[in-house]
mmCIF file of C-alpha atoms in Angstrom:
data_model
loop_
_atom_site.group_PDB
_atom_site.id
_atom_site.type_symbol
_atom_site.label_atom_id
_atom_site.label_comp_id
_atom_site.label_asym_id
_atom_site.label_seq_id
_atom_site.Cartn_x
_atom_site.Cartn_y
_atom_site.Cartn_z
ATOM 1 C CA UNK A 7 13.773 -32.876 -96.786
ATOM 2 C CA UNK A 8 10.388 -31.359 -96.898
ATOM 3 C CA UNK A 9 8.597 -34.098 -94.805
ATOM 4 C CA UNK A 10 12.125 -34.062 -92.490
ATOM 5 C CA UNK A 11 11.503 -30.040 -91.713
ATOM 6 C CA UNK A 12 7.592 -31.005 -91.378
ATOM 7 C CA UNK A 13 7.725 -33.152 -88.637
ATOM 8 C CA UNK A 14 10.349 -30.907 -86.980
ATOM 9 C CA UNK A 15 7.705 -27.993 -87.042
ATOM 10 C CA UNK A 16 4.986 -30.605 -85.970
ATOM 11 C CA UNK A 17 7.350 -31.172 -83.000
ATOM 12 C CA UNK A 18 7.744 -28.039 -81.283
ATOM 13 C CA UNK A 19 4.416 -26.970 -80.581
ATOM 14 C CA UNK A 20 4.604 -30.230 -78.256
ATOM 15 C CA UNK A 21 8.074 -28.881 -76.665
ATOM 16 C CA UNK A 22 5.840 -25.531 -75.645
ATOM 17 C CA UNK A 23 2.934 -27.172 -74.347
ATOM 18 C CA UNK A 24 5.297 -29.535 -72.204
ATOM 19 C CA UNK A 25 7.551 -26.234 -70.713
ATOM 20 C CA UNK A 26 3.838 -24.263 -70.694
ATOM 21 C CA UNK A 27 2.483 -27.561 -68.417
ATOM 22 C CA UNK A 28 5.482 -27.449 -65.827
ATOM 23 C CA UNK A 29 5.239 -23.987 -65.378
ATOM 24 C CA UNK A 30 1.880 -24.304 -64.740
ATOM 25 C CA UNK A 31 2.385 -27.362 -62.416
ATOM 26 C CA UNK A 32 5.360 -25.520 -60.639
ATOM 27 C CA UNK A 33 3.255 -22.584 -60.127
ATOM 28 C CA UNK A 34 0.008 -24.395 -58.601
ATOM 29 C CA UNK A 35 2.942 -26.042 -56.368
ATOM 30 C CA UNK A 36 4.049 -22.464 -55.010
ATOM 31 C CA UNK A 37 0.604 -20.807 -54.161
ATOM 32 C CA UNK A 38 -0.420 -23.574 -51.187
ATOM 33 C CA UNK A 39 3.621 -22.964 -49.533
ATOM 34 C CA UNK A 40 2.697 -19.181 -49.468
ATOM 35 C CA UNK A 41 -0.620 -19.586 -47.894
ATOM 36 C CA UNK A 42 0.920 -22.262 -45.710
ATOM 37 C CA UNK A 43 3.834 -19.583 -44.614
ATOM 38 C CA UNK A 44 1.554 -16.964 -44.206
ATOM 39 C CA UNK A 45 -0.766 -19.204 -41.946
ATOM 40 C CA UNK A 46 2.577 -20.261 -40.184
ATOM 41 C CA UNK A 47 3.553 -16.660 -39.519
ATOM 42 C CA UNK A 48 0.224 -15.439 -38.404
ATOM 43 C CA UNK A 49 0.211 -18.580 -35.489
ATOM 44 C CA UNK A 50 4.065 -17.417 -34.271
ATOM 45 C CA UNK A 51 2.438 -13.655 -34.056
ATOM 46 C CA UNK A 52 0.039 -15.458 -32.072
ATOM 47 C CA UNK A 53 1.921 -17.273 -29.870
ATOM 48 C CA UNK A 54 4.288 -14.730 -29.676
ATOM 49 C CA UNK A 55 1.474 -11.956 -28.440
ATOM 50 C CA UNK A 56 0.104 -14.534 -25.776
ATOM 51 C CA UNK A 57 3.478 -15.555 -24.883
ATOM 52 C CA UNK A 58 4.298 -11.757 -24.182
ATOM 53 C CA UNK A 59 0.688 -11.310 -22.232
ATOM 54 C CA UNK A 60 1.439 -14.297 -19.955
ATOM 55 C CA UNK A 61 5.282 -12.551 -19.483
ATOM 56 C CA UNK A 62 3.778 -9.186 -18.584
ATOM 57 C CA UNK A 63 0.876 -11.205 -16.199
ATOM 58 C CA UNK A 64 3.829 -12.883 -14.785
ATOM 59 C CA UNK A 65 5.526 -9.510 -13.956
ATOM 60 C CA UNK A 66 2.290 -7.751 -12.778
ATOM 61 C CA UNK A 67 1.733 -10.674 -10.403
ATOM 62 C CA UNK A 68 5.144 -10.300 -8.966
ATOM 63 C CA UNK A 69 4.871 -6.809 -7.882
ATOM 64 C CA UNK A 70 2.073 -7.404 -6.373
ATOM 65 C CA UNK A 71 2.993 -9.677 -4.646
ATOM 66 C CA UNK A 72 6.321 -7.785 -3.373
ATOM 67 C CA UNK A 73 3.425 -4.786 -2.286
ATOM 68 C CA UNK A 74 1.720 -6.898 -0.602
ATOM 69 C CA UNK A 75 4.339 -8.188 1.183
ATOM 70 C CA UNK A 76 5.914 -4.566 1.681
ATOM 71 C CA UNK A 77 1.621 -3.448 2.770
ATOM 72 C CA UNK A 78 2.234 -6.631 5.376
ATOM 73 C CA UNK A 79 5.752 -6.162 7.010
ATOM 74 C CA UNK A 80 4.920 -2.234 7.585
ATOM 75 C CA UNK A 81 1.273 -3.265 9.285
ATOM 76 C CA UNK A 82 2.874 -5.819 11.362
ATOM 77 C CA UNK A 83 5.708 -3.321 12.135
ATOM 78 C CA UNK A 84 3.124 -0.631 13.473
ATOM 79 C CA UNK A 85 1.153 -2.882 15.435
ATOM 80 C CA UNK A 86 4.642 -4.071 17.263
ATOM 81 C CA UNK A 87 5.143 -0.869 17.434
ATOM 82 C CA UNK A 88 1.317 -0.241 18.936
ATOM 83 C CA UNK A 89 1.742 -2.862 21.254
ATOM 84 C CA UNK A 90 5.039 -1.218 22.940
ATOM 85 C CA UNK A 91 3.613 1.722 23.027
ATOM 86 C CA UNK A 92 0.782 0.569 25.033
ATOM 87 C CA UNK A 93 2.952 -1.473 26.865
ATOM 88 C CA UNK A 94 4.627 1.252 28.182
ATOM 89 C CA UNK A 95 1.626 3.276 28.932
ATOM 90 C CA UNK A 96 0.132 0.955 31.012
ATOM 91 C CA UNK A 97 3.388 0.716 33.012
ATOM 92 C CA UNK A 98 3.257 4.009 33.400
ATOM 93 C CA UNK A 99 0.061 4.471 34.119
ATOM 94 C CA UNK A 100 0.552 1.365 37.162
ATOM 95 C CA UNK A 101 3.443 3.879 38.305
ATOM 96 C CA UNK A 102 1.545 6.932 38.114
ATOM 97 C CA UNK A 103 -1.512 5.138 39.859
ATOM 98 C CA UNK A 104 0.492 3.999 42.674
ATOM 99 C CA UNK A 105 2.616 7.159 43.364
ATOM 100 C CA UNK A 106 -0.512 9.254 43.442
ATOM 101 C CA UNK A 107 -2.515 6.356 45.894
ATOM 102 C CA UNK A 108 1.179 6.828 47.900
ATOM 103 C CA UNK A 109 1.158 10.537 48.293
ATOM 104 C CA UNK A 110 -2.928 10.901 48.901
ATOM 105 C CA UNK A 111 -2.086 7.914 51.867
ATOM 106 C CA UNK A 112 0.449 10.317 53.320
ATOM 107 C CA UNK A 113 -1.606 13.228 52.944
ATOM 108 C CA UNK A 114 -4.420 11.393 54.938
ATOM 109 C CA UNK A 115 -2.183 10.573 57.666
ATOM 110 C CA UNK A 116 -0.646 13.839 57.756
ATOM 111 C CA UNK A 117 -4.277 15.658 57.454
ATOM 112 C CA UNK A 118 -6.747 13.529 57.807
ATOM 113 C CA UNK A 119 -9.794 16.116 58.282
ATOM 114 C CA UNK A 120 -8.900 16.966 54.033
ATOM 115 C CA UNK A 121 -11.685 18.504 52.387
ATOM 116 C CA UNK A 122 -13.588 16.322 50.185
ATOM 117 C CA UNK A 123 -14.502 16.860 46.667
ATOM 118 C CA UNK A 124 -17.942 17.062 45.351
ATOM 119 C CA UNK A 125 -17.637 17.998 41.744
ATOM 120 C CA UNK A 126 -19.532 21.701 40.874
ATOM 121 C CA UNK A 127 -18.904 25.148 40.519
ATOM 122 C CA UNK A 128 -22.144 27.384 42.359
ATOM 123 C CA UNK A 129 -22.625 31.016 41.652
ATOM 124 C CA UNK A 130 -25.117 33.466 43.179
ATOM 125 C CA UNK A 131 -27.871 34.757 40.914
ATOM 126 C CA UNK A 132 -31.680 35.779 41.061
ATOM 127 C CA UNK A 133 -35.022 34.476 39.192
ATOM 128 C CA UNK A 134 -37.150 36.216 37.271
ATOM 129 C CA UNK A 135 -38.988 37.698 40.528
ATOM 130 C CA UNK A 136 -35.780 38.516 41.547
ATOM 131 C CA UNK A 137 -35.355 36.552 45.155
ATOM 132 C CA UNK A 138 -31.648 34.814 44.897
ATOM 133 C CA UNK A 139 -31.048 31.217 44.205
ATOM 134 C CA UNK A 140 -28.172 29.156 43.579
ATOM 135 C CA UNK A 141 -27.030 28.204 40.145
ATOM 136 C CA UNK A 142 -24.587 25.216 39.185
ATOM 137 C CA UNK A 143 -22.061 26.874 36.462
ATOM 138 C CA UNK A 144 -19.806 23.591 35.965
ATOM 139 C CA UNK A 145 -20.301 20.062 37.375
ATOM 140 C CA UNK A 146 -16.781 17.827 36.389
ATOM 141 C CA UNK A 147 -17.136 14.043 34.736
ATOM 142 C CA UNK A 148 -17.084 11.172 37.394
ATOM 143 C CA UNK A 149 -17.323 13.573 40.687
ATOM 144 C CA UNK A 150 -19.564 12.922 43.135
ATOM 145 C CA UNK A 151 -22.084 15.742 41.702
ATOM 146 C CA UNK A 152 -21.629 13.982 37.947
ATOM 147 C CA UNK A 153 -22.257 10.448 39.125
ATOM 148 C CA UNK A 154 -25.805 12.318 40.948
ATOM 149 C CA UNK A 155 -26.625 13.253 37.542
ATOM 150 C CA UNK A 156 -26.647 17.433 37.955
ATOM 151 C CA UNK A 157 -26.273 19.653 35.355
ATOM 152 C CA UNK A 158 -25.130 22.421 34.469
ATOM 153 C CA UNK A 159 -27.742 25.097 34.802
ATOM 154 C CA UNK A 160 -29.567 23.490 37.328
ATOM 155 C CA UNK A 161 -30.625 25.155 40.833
ATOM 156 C CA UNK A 162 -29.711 24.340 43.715
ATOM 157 C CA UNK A 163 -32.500 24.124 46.133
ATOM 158 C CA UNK A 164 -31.226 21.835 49.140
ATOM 159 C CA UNK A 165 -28.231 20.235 50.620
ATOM 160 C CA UNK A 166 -28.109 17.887 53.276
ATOM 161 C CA UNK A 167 -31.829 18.268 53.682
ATOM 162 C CA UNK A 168 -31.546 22.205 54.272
ATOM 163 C CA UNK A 169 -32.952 24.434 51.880
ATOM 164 C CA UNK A 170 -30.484 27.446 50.857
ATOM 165 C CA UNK A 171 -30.745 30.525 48.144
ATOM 166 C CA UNK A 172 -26.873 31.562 48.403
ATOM 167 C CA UNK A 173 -23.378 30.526 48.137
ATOM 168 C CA UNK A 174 -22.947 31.692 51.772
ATOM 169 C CA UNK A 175 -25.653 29.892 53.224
ATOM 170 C CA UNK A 176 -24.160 26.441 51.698
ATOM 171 C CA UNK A 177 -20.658 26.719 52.479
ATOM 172 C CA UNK A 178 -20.995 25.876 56.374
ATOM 173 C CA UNK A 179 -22.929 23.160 55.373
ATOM 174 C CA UNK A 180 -19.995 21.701 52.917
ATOM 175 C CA UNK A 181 -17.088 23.149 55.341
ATOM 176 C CA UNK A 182 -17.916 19.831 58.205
ATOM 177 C CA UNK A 183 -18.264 17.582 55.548
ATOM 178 C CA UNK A 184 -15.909 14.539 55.243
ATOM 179 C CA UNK A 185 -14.808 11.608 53.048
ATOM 180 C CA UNK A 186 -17.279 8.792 52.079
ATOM 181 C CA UNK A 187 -20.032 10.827 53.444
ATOM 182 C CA UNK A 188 -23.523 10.251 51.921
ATOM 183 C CA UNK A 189 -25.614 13.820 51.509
ATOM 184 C CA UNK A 190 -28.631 14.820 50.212
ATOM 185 C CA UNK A 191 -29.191 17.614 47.813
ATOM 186 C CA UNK A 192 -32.111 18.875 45.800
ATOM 187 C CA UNK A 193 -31.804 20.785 43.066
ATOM 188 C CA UNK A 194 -34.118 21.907 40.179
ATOM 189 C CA UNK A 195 -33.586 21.061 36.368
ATOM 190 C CA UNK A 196 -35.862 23.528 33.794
ATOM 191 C CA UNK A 197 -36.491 22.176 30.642
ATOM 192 C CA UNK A 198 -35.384 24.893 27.666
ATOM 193 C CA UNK A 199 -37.383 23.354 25.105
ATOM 194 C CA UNK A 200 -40.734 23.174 26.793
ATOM 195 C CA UNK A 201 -40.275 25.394 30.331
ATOM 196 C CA UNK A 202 -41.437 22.735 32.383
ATOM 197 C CA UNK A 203 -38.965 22.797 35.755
ATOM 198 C CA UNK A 204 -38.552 19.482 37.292
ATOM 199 C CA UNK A 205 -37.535 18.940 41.095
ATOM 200 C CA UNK A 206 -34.901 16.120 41.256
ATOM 201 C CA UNK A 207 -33.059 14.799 44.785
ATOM 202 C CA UNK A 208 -30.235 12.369 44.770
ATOM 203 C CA UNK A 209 -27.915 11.214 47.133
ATOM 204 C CA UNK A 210 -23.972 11.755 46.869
ATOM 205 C CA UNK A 211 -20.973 10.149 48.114
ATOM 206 C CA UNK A 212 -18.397 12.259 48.779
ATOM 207 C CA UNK A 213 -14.707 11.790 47.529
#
């Protein structure tokens, strides 16, 4: 009996270091599936942050795409809209064009002696020495005295080659004057800057 309960002590120290080895063995078996699940959740997280970048990309893309497309229907709407409205200014502009060259054709043959226009404004002032000269107060764009090149401010010296200092003295010159006529004036331009007066004479075709 003795020996018997001997060997059954000798025995179970051999039972613990067998349960002792599986646990061990079990546990080395568990810590590479965590670090294999963790690795395996940190890639989804991954994938799933990219896949939700490319989503929102996706999304951004598509409304800019529908701007753009808005940005390009409303551009080609106002230049449709541009080109009626020019459209219909030059047609009106054709009507205007010829109802005014109709009514200045009947006003020829009804009057044809009508007064032609030459483009400036004169008034009656005096130098410095006080002796009277013409001044030109307004000269219009395109007229007859425009196209010449006068100025506003300049003096009138001459027209049709004779000199005059007043209004009065050039309005029976103007008074015989007709269409398509070709005069001569003079006039003189002072510079403000420097004072130096400059005698200019051009030649005008009356409208």
């Amino acid at each position: 009996m003795p020996q018997r309960q001997q060997r059954g002590l000798a025995a179970r120290p051999r039972q613990v270091r067998s349960v002792a080895s599986s646990k061990d063995h079990n546990s080395a078996d568990t810590v590479p599936e965590q670090v294999h699940d963790k690795h395996k959740l940190r890639q989804l997280v991954t994938e799933e942050t990219a896949a939700r970048k490319a989503l929102g990309d996706l999304f951004t893309c598509e409304r800019e795409a529908k701007k753009n497309e808005q940005e390009r229907h409303w551009v080609e709407s106002w230049k449709a809209q541009q080109a009626r409205e020019d459209k219909q200014g030059k047609q009106g502009g054709q009507q205007l064009s010829t109802r005014n060259a109709t009514q200045e054709k009947k006003e020829n043959q009804k009057n044809p002696t009508v007064k032609p226009t030459i483009g400036f404004s004169l008034l009656d002032t005096v130098d410095l020495s006080g002796q009277p000269m013409i001044t030109v107060t307004n000269v219009n764009h395109g007229s007859p005295a425009g196209l010449a090149g006068m100025q506003e401010g300049d003096i009138l010296l001459a027209y049709k080659g004779t000199k005059i200092t007043t209004v009065d003295e050039f309005r029976p010159l103007y008074s015989g004057a007709s269409r398509n006529d070709q005069v001569e004036v003079t006039f003189k331009r002072i510079d403000q800057a420097t004072g130096v007066e400059n005698t200019l004479k051009r030649t005008m075709l009356l409208q």
